[in-house]
Structures are given as structure tokens and as C-alpha cells.
Amino acid sequence: QVQLVESGGGLVQAGGSLRLSCAASGSFFSINDMRWYRQAPGKERELVAGISSGGSTKYRDSMKGRCTISRDNPKNTVYLQMNSLKPEDTALYYCNADIRLRTLEGPYRYWGQGTQVTVSS
């Protein structure tokens, strides 16, 4: 059973920083792309940032310059460092990953349960 578990969310004042982590566990062969999404109340889920297995990154325009996505492949973990946080960054943040279970099986997309980020003004 593959699981993604996020951590690091919390309450922070505007201008503050948070570092989110998402660790994959279980039995699998490899992890391809990993991503962070967020969903605010009443809004659609949106991509925040993504990183390939080779380290190539992409960011949502509104987050460019304010966040950095990184990964530790031996630890099967992806991180999202967010700085200069704004109240509009308040959302439930989810990670997902494209995971190959065996050499010729997958990849399949898995989601974590989310971690809440609340930015006060």
C-alpha cells in the first residue's frame, strides 16, 4: 500500500514562511514527477509547483519567487518552502506523485491527505 503523508502546515502571519514535507511510503519501484496542489474553500484545486525525478521544476505564476520545490530521492520526500506568505495562500495543500509500482507497472498517481496552511493578515 503506497501512501503519501504531508506535514508542516500551520498558522503563520502574513510575510512568514512555512516548509511543507510529503513522504512516500510503502512498496514501489520508483517515483516520477511529484507536485504540490492547493485548494481554498469554494475554489478549485490548483497546481502550486512540480518537480521531475531529475529535478526540473515548474511553478504557478503567483508563487514564482516565493516558493521552492525540492525533493530528496533517497528519502522519497518532496518539500515546498514557501516565503512571504499572503492571506490568499490560505488553503489545504496536497502533494501528489506518479509512482511506478514495478518496472513495468504504472506509473499511477497518488495523493496525500493534505495539510492546512492558514495565513493571517
Coordinates of N, CA, C and O in Angstrom, one line a residue:
Q1 N 0.8 -1.2 0.0 CA 0.0 0.0 0.0 C 0.9 1.2 0.0 O 1.6 1.5 0.9
V2 N 0.8 2.0 -1.0 CA 1.6 3.3 -1.1 C 0.8 4.4 -0.5 O -0.4 4.6 -0.7
Q3 N 1.5 5.2 0.3 CA 0.9 6.3 1.0 C 1.8 7.5 0.8 O 3.0 7.4 0.8
L4 N 1.1 8.7 0.7 CA 1.8 10.0 0.8 C 1.3 10.7 2.0 O 0.1 10.8 2.2
V5 N 2.2 11.1 2.8 CA 1.8 11.8 4.1 C 2.5 13.2 4.1 O 3.7 13.3 4.1
E6 N 1.7 14.2 4.2 CA 2.2 15.6 4.2 C 2.3 16.1 5.7 O 1.6 15.6 6.6
S7 N 3.2 17.0 5.9 CA 3.3 17.6 7.2 C 3.9 19.0 7.0 O 4.3 19.4 5.9
G8 N 3.9 19.8 8.1 CA 4.5 21.1 8.0 C 3.5 22.3 7.9 O 3.9 23.4 8.0
G9 N 2.2 22.0 7.7 CA 1.3 23.1 7.7 C 1.1 23.8 9.0 O 1.6 23.3 10.0
G10 N 0.4 24.9 9.0 CA 0.1 25.5 10.3 C -0.4 26.9 10.1 O -0.8 27.3 8.9
L11 N -0.5 27.7 11.1 CA -0.9 29.1 11.1 C 0.3 30.0 11.1 O 1.2 29.8 12.0
V12 N 0.4 30.9 10.2 CA 1.5 31.8 10.1 C 1.0 33.2 9.8 O 0.0 33.4 9.1
Q13 N 1.7 34.2 10.2 CA 1.3 35.6 9.9 C 1.8 35.9 8.5 O 2.7 35.4 7.9
A14 N 1.1 36.9 7.9 CA 1.5 37.4 6.5 C 2.9 37.8 6.5 O 3.4 38.4 7.5
G15 N 3.7 37.4 5.5 CA 5.1 37.6 5.4 C 6.0 36.5 6.0 O 7.2 36.5 5.8
G16 N 5.3 35.6 6.6 CA 6.1 34.5 7.2 C 6.4 33.4 6.2 O 6.1 33.5 5.0
S17 N 7.0 32.3 6.8 CA 7.4 31.2 5.9 C 6.9 29.9 6.5 O 6.7 29.7 7.7
L18 N 6.8 28.9 5.7 CA 6.5 27.5 6.1 C 7.2 26.6 5.1 O 7.4 26.9 4.0
R19 N 7.6 25.4 5.7 CA 8.2 24.4 4.8 C 7.3 23.1 5.0 O 7.2 22.5 6.0
L20 N 6.7 22.7 3.8 CA 5.9 21.5 3.8 C 6.7 20.3 3.4 O 7.6 20.5 2.6
S21 N 6.4 19.2 3.9 CA 7.0 18.0 3.5 C 6.0 16.9 3.1 O 4.9 16.9 3.6
C22 N 6.4 16.0 2.2 CA 5.5 14.9 1.8 C 6.4 13.7 1.6 O 7.2 13.7 0.7
A23 N 6.1 12.7 2.4 CA 6.9 11.5 2.3 C 6.1 10.3 1.7 O 4.9 10.1 2.2
A24 N 6.7 9.6 0.8 CA 6.0 8.4 0.2 C 6.5 7.2 0.9 O 7.7 7.1 1.2
S25 N 5.6 6.3 1.3 CA 6.0 5.1 1.9 C 5.2 3.9 1.3 O 4.2 4.1 0.6
G26 N 5.7 2.7 1.6 CA 5.1 1.5 1.0 C 6.1 0.8 0.1 O 7.3 1.1 0.0
S27 N 5.5 -0.1 -0.7 CA 6.4 -0.9 -1.6 C 6.2 -0.3 -3.1 O 5.1 -0.4 -3.6
F28 N 7.2 0.2 -3.7 CA 7.2 0.7 -5.0 C 8.5 0.6 -5.7 O 9.5 0.5 -5.0
F29 N 8.6 0.8 -7.0 CA 9.8 0.7 -7.7 C 10.5 2.1 -7.8 O 11.7 2.2 -7.6
S30 N 9.7 3.1 -8.2 CA 10.3 4.4 -8.4 C 9.2 5.5 -8.4 O 8.0 5.2 -8.6
I31 N 9.6 6.7 -8.2 CA 8.7 7.9 -8.2 C 9.1 8.8 -9.4 O 10.3 9.2 -9.5
N32 N 8.2 9.1 -10.2 CA 8.5 10.1 -11.3 C 8.2 11.5 -10.8 O 8.8 11.9 -9.8
D33 N 7.3 12.2 -11.4 CA 7.1 13.6 -11.0 C 6.4 13.6 -9.7 O 5.6 12.8 -9.3
M34 N 6.7 14.7 -8.9 CA 6.0 15.0 -7.7 C 5.5 16.4 -7.7 O 6.1 17.3 -8.3
R35 N 4.3 16.7 -7.1 CA 3.7 18.0 -7.2 C 3.1 18.4 -5.9 O 2.7 17.6 -5.1
W36 N 2.9 19.7 -5.8 CA 2.1 20.3 -4.7 C 0.9 21.0 -5.3 O 1.1 21.8 -6.3
Y37 N -0.3 20.7 -4.8 CA -1.5 21.4 -5.2 C -2.1 22.1 -3.9 O -1.7 21.8 -2.8
R38 N -3.0 23.0 -4.1 CA -3.7 23.6 -3.0 C -5.2 23.8 -3.4 O -5.5 24.0 -4.6
Q39 N -6.0 23.8 -2.4 CA -7.4 24.1 -2.6 C -8.0 24.9 -1.5 O -7.9 24.5 -0.3
A40 N -8.4 26.1 -1.8 CA -9.0 27.0 -0.9 C -10.5 26.8 -0.8 O -11.1 26.3 -1.8
P41 N -11.2 27.1 0.3 CA -12.6 26.9 0.3 C -13.4 27.5 -0.8 O -13.2 28.7 -1.1
G42 N -14.2 26.8 -1.5 CA -15.0 27.3 -2.5 C -14.3 27.5 -3.9 O -14.9 28.0 -4.8
K43 N -13.1 27.0 -3.9 CA -12.3 27.2 -5.1 C -11.8 25.8 -5.6 O -11.8 24.8 -4.9
E44 N -11.4 25.8 -6.9 CA -10.9 24.5 -7.5 C -9.5 24.3 -7.0 O -8.7 25.2 -6.6
R45 N -9.1 23.0 -7.0 CA -7.7 22.7 -6.7 C -6.8 23.2 -7.8 O -7.1 23.1 -9.0
E46 N -5.7 23.7 -7.4 CA -4.7 24.3 -8.4 C -3.3 23.9 -8.1 O -2.9 23.6 -7.0
L47 N -2.6 23.7 -9.2 CA -1.2 23.3 -9.1 C -0.3 24.5 -8.5 O -0.4 25.6 -9.0
V48 N 0.5 24.2 -7.6 CA 1.4 25.2 -7.0 C 2.8 25.0 -7.6 O 3.4 26.0 -8.0
A49 N 3.3 23.8 -7.6 CA 4.6 23.6 -8.1 C 4.8 22.1 -8.4 O 4.1 21.2 -7.8
G50 N 5.7 21.8 -9.3 CA 6.0 20.4 -9.6 C 7.5 20.2 -9.8 O 8.3 21.2 -10.1
I51 N 8.0 19.0 -9.6 CA 9.4 18.6 -9.8 C 9.5 17.2 -10.4 O 8.8 16.3 -10.0
S52 N 10.3 17.1 -11.4 CA 10.6 15.8 -12.0 C 11.6 15.0 -11.2 O 12.2 15.5 -10.3
S53 N 11.7 13.7 -11.6 CA 12.7 12.9 -10.9 C 14.1 13.4 -11.1 O 15.0 13.2 -10.3
G54 N 14.3 14.1 -12.2 CA 15.6 14.7 -12.5 C 15.9 16.1 -11.9 O 17.0 16.6 -12.0
G55 N 14.8 16.6 -11.3 CA 15.0 17.9 -10.6 C 14.5 19.1 -11.3 O 14.6 20.2 -10.9
S56 N 13.9 18.9 -12.5 CA 13.3 20.1 -13.2 C 12.1 20.5 -12.5 O 11.3 19.7 -12.0
T57 N 11.9 21.9 -12.4 CA 10.8 22.4 -11.6 C 9.9 23.3 -12.4 O 10.3 23.8 -13.5
K58 N 8.7 23.5 -12.0 CA 7.8 24.4 -12.5 C 6.9 25.0 -11.4 O 6.7 24.3 -10.4
Y59 N 6.5 26.2 -11.6 CA 5.7 26.9 -10.5 C 4.5 27.7 -11.1 O 4.5 28.1 -12.2
R60 N 3.5 27.8 -10.2 CA 2.4 28.6 -10.5 C 2.9 30.1 -10.6 O 3.8 30.5 -9.7
D61 N 2.4 30.9 -11.5 CA 2.9 32.2 -11.6 C 2.9 33.0 -10.4 O 3.8 33.8 -10.0
S62 N 1.8 32.9 -9.6 CA 1.6 33.7 -8.4 C 2.6 33.3 -7.3 O 2.7 34.0 -6.3
M63 N 3.2 32.1 -7.4 CA 4.1 31.6 -6.4 C 5.6 31.8 -6.8 O 6.5 31.5 -6.0
K64 N 5.8 32.1 -8.1 CA 7.2 32.3 -8.5 C 7.9 33.3 -7.7 O 7.4 34.4 -7.5
G65 N 9.1 33.0 -7.2 CA 9.9 33.9 -6.4 C 9.6 33.8 -4.9 O 10.3 34.3 -4.1
R66 N 8.5 33.1 -4.6 CA 8.1 33.0 -3.2 C 8.1 31.6 -2.7 O 8.0 31.3 -1.5
C67 N 8.3 30.6 -3.6 CA 8.4 29.2 -3.1 C 9.4 28.4 -3.9 O 9.8 28.8 -5.0
T68 N 9.9 27.4 -3.2 CA 10.9 26.5 -3.9 C 10.5 25.1 -3.6 O 10.2 24.7 -2.4
I69 N 10.3 24.3 -4.7 CA 10.1 22.9 -4.5 C 11.4 22.1 -4.7 O 12.2 22.5 -5.5
S70 N 11.5 21.1 -3.8 CA 12.8 20.3 -3.9 C 12.4 18.9 -3.5 O 11.3 18.6 -3.0
R71 N 13.3 17.9 -3.7 CA 13.0 16.5 -3.4 C 14.3 15.9 -2.9 O 15.4 16.2 -3.3
D72 N 14.1 14.9 -2.0 CA 15.2 14.0 -1.6 C 14.8 12.6 -2.0 O 14.0 12.0 -1.4
N73 N 15.4 12.2 -3.1 CA 15.0 10.9 -3.7 C 15.3 9.7 -2.8 O 14.4 8.9 -2.7
P74 N 16.4 9.7 -2.1 CA 16.6 8.5 -1.2 C 15.6 8.4 -0.1 O 15.3 7.4 0.4
K75 N 15.0 9.6 0.3 CA 14.0 9.6 1.3 C 12.6 9.6 0.8 O 11.6 9.7 1.5
N76 N 12.5 9.6 -0.6 CA 11.2 9.6 -1.2 C 10.3 10.7 -0.7 O 9.1 10.6 -0.4
T77 N 10.9 11.9 -0.6 CA 10.2 13.1 0.0 C 10.3 14.3 -0.9 O 11.4 14.5 -1.5
V78 N 9.2 15.0 -0.9 CA 9.2 16.3 -1.7 C 8.9 17.4 -0.6 O 8.2 17.2 0.3
Y79 N 9.5 18.5 -0.9 CA 9.4 19.7 0.0 C 8.8 20.9 -0.7 O 9.0 21.0 -1.9
L80 N 8.2 21.8 0.0 CA 7.8 23.0 -0.5 C 8.1 24.1 0.5 O 7.4 24.2 1.5
Q81 N 9.1 24.9 0.2 CA 9.5 26.0 1.0 C 8.7 27.2 0.5 O 8.8 27.6 -0.6
M82 N 7.9 27.8 1.4 CA 7.1 29.0 1.0 C 7.5 30.2 1.9 O 7.5 30.1 3.1
N83 N 7.8 31.3 1.2 CA 8.2 32.5 1.9 C 7.2 33.6 1.5 O 6.4 33.5 0.6
S84 N 7.3 34.7 2.3 CA 6.5 35.9 2.0 C 5.0 35.5 1.8 O 4.4 35.9 0.8
L85 N 4.5 34.7 2.7 CA 3.2 34.2 2.6 C 2.1 35.3 2.7 O 2.3 36.3 3.4
K86 N 1.0 35.1 1.9 CA -0.1 36.1 1.9 C -1.3 35.4 2.4 O -1.5 34.2 2.2
P87 N -2.3 36.2 2.9 CA -3.6 35.6 3.3 C -4.2 34.7 2.1 O -4.9 33.7 2.4
E88 N -4.0 35.1 0.9 CA -4.6 34.4 -0.2 C -3.9 33.1 -0.5 O -4.4 32.3 -1.3
D89 N -2.8 32.8 0.2 CA -2.2 31.5 0.1 C -2.9 30.5 1.1 O -2.5 29.3 1.0
T90 N -3.8 30.9 1.9 CA -4.5 30.0 2.8 C -5.3 29.0 2.0 O -6.0 29.3 1.1
A91 N -5.0 27.7 2.3 CA -5.6 26.6 1.6 C -5.2 25.3 2.2 O -4.3 25.3 3.1
L92 N -5.8 24.2 1.8 CA -5.3 22.9 2.1 C -4.4 22.5 1.0 O -4.7 22.5 -0.2
Y93 N -3.2 22.1 1.4 CA -2.1 21.8 0.5 C -1.9 20.3 0.4 O -1.8 19.6 1.4
Y94 N -2.0 19.8 -0.9 CA -1.9 18.4 -1.1 C -0.6 18.1 -2.0 O -0.2 18.9 -2.8
C95 N 0.0 17.0 -1.7 CA 1.1 16.5 -2.6 C 0.5 15.4 -3.5 O -0.4 14.7 -3.0
N96 N 1.1 15.2 -4.6 CA 0.8 14.0 -5.4 C 2.1 13.5 -6.1 O 3.1 14.3 -6.2
A97 N 2.1 12.3 -6.4 CA 3.3 11.7 -7.0 C 2.9 10.6 -8.0 O 1.9 9.9 -7.8
D98 N 3.6 10.6 -9.1 CA 3.4 9.5 -10.1 C 4.4 8.4 -9.8 O 5.6 8.5 -9.9
I99 N 3.8 7.2 -9.3 CA 4.7 6.2 -8.8 C 4.5 4.9 -9.6 O 3.4 4.5 -9.9
R100 N 5.7 4.4 -9.9 CA 5.7 3.1 -10.6 C 5.9 2.0 -9.6 O 6.8 2.0 -8.8
L101 N 4.9 1.1 -9.6 CA 4.9 0.0 -8.5 C 6.0 -1.0 -8.8 O 6.6 -1.5 -7.9
R102 N 6.1 -1.4 -10.1 CA 7.1 -2.3 -10.5 C 7.7 -1.8 -11.8 O 7.2 -0.8 -12.4
T103 N 8.7 -2.5 -12.3 CA 9.4 -2.0 -13.5 C 8.4 -1.7 -14.7 O 8.5 -0.7 -15.3
L104 N 7.4 -2.5 -14.9 CA 6.5 -2.4 -16.0 C 5.1 -2.1 -15.5 O 4.1 -2.3 -16.2
E105 N 4.9 -1.7 -14.3 CA 3.6 -1.4 -13.7 C 3.5 0.1 -13.3 O 4.1 0.5 -12.3
G106 N 2.7 0.8 -14.0 CA 2.5 2.2 -13.6 C 3.1 3.1 -14.7 O 3.5 2.6 -15.8
P107 N 3.3 4.4 -14.4 CA 3.1 5.0 -13.1 C 1.6 5.2 -12.8 O 0.8 5.4 -13.7
Y108 N 1.3 5.2 -11.5 CA 0.0 5.6 -11.0 C 0.1 6.9 -10.2 O 1.1 7.1 -9.6
R109 N -1.0 7.7 -10.2 CA -0.9 8.9 -9.4 C -1.6 8.7 -8.0 O -2.7 8.3 -7.9
Y110 N -0.8 9.1 -7.0 CA -1.2 9.0 -5.6 C -1.3 10.4 -5.0 O -0.5 11.3 -5.4
W111 N -2.3 10.5 -4.1 CA -2.5 11.8 -3.4 C -2.3 11.6 -1.9 O -2.7 10.6 -1.4
G112 N -1.8 12.7 -1.3 CA -1.8 12.7 0.2 C -3.1 13.2 0.7 O -4.0 13.6 -0.1
Q113 N -3.2 13.3 2.0 CA -4.5 13.7 2.6 C -4.6 15.2 2.8 O -5.7 15.8 3.1
G114 N -3.5 15.9 2.6 CA -3.5 17.4 2.7 C -3.0 17.9 4.1 O -3.1 17.2 5.1
T115 N -2.4 19.1 4.1 CA -2.0 19.8 5.3 C -2.5 21.2 5.2 O -2.3 21.8 4.1
Q116 N -3.1 21.7 6.2 CA -3.7 23.1 6.2 C -2.6 24.1 6.4 O -1.9 24.1 7.3
V117 N -2.7 25.1 5.5 CA -1.9 26.3 5.7 C -2.8 27.5 5.8 O -3.7 27.7 5.0
T118 N -2.7 28.2 6.9 CA -3.5 29.4 7.2 C -2.6 30.6 7.4 O -1.7 30.6 8.3
V119 N -2.8 31.7 6.6 CA -2.0 32.9 6.7 C -2.9 34.0 7.2 O -3.9 34.3 6.6
S120 N -2.6 34.5 8.3 CA -3.4 35.6 8.9 C -2.8 37.0 8.5 O -1.6 37.1 8.3
S121 N -3.7 37.9 8.4 CA -3.3 39.3 7.9 C -2.9 40.2 9.1 O -3.1 39.8 10.3

